[in-house]
Amino acid sequence: MKTYSFTKEERLKSRKLIETLFREGKAFSVFPFRVIYLPVKELPVNKYPVQVGFSASTRRFPHAVDRNRIKRLSREAWRLQKQGLYDHLRAESRQLAVFLVYTDKKIGDFSTLHHKISVILEKLKNSY
């Protein structure tokens, strides 16, 4: 059964885990995103195999409205396509912490972000 939700437990909020992720995690780029990921032994919530966070730079987008729009579109694209990665990680009993940083100077439209998130999900599935 597919679930298209993006619950509170799936969001990466632990400051300690985020610091570890940026310090020790592996990274790759799929324009307009920089993806940092880290295999973890046990997430704070074991119900979901992935916790993900999104960010957009204040320097590139000084208006909060623009930053929020980018994060909202990115979360929506992730929510609609995450199931393949979740199934893959559950089959192998693994967990992952992921952080997506938006690096473009312009706000992308939803179709572009949707395609790029699908590329990111495939890369995560293949690399881990």
CSV table of C-alpha atoms in Angstrom, one decimal, residues 21-120:
chain,number,residue,atom,x,y,z
A,21,LEU,CA,25.1,14.5,9.0
A,22,PHE,CA,27.0,17.7,7.9
A,23,ARG,CA,30.2,16.6,9.6
A,24,GLU,CA,30.4,12.9,8.5
A,25,GLY,CA,27.8,12.6,5.7
A,26,LYS,CA,28.5,11.9,2.0
A,27,ALA,CA,27.3,14.4,-0.6
A,28,PHE,CA,26.4,14.7,-4.2
A,29,SER,CA,24.8,17.4,-6.4
A,30,VAL,CA,21.8,17.2,-8.7
A,31,PHE,CA,21.2,20.8,-9.8
A,32,PRO,CA,19.4,22.7,-8.2
A,33,PHE,CA,20.0,20.5,-5.0
A,34,ARG,CA,23.0,19.6,-2.9
A,35,VAL,CA,22.2,16.3,-1.2
A,36,ILE,CA,23.9,15.3,2.0
A,37,TYR,CA,23.1,11.8,3.3
A,38,LEU,CA,24.3,9.5,6.1
A,39,PRO,CA,23.5,5.9,6.8
A,40,VAL,CA,22.4,5.7,10.4
A,41,LYS,CA,22.2,2.7,12.7
A,42,GLU,CA,18.9,3.8,14.4
A,43,LEU,CA,16.8,6.8,13.8
A,44,PRO,CA,14.9,8.4,16.7
A,45,VAL,CA,11.7,7.1,15.2
A,46,ASN,CA,12.1,3.5,13.8
A,47,LYS,CA,8.7,3.6,11.9
A,48,TYR,CA,10.2,5.3,8.9
A,49,PRO,CA,13.5,4.3,7.1
A,50,VAL,CA,14.4,7.9,6.1
A,51,GLN,CA,14.3,11.3,7.8
A,52,VAL,CA,14.7,14.2,5.5
A,53,GLY,CA,15.3,17.9,5.9
A,54,PHE,CA,15.1,20.8,3.3
A,55,SER,CA,16.7,24.2,3.3
A,56,ALA,CA,17.1,27.3,1.1
A,57,SER,CA,19.7,30.0,1.6
A,58,THR,CA,18.8,33.3,3.2
A,59,ARG,CA,21.6,34.9,1.1
A,60,ARG,CA,20.1,33.8,-2.2
A,61,PHE,CA,16.5,34.3,-1.1
A,62,PRO,CA,16.2,37.2,1.3
A,63,HIS,CA,12.4,37.0,1.4
A,64,ALA,CA,11.0,34.3,3.7
A,65,VAL,CA,8.1,33.8,1.3
A,66,ASP,CA,10.5,32.6,-1.4
A,67,ARG,CA,12.4,30.3,0.9
A,68,ASN,CA,9.2,28.8,2.2
A,69,ARG,CA,7.8,28.3,-1.4
A,70,ILE,CA,11.0,26.4,-2.4
A,71,LYS,CA,10.8,24.2,0.7
A,72,ARG,CA,7.1,23.5,0.2
A,73,LEU,CA,7.5,22.5,-3.4
A,74,SER,CA,10.5,20.3,-2.6
A,75,ARG,CA,8.6,18.6,0.3
A,76,GLU,CA,5.6,18.0,-2.0
A,77,ALA,CA,7.8,16.4,-4.7
A,78,TRP,CA,9.5,14.2,-2.1
A,79,ARG,CA,6.2,13.2,-0.6
A,80,LEU,CA,4.8,12.0,-3.9
A,81,GLN,CA,7.9,9.9,-4.9
A,82,LYS,CA,9.5,8.6,-1.7
A,83,GLN,CA,7.9,5.2,-1.7
A,84,GLY,CA,10.4,3.5,-3.9
A,85,LEU,CA,13.3,4.5,-1.7
A,86,TYR,CA,11.4,3.5,1.4
A,87,ASP,CA,10.6,0.0,0.0
A,88,HIS,CA,14.2,-0.5,-1.0
A,89,LEU,CA,15.5,0.5,2.5
A,90,ARG,CA,13.0,-1.6,4.3
A,91,ALA,CA,13.9,-4.7,2.3
A,92,GLU,CA,17.5,-4.2,3.3
A,93,SER,CA,16.7,-3.2,6.9
A,94,ARG,CA,18.6,0.1,6.6
A,95,GLN,CA,18.0,3.7,7.6
A,96,LEU,CA,19.1,7.0,6.2
A,97,ALA,CA,19.2,10.6,7.1
A,98,VAL,CA,19.1,13.0,4.2
A,99,PHE,CA,19.3,16.8,3.8
A,100,LEU,CA,18.5,18.7,0.6
A,101,VAL,CA,19.9,22.2,0.2
A,102,TYR,CA,18.5,24.3,-2.7
A,103,THR,CA,21.4,26.0,-4.5
A,104,ASP,CA,19.8,27.8,-7.5
A,105,LYS,CA,19.3,31.5,-7.6
A,106,LYS,CA,15.8,31.3,-9.0
A,107,ILE,CA,12.7,29.5,-7.8
A,108,GLY,CA,12.2,26.4,-10.0
A,109,ASP,CA,8.7,25.3,-11.1
A,110,PHE,CA,7.2,22.2,-9.6
A,111,SER,CA,7.7,20.0,-12.7
A,112,THR,CA,11.5,20.7,-12.6
A,113,LEU,CA,11.8,20.0,-8.9
A,114,HIS,CA,9.6,16.9,-9.3
A,115,HIS,CA,12.0,15.5,-11.9
A,116,LYS,CA,15.2,16.4,-9.9
A,117,ILE,CA,13.8,14.8,-6.7
A,118,SER,CA,13.1,11.6,-8.7
A,119,VAL,CA,16.8,11.6,-9.9
A,120,ILE,CA,17.9,12.1,-6.3
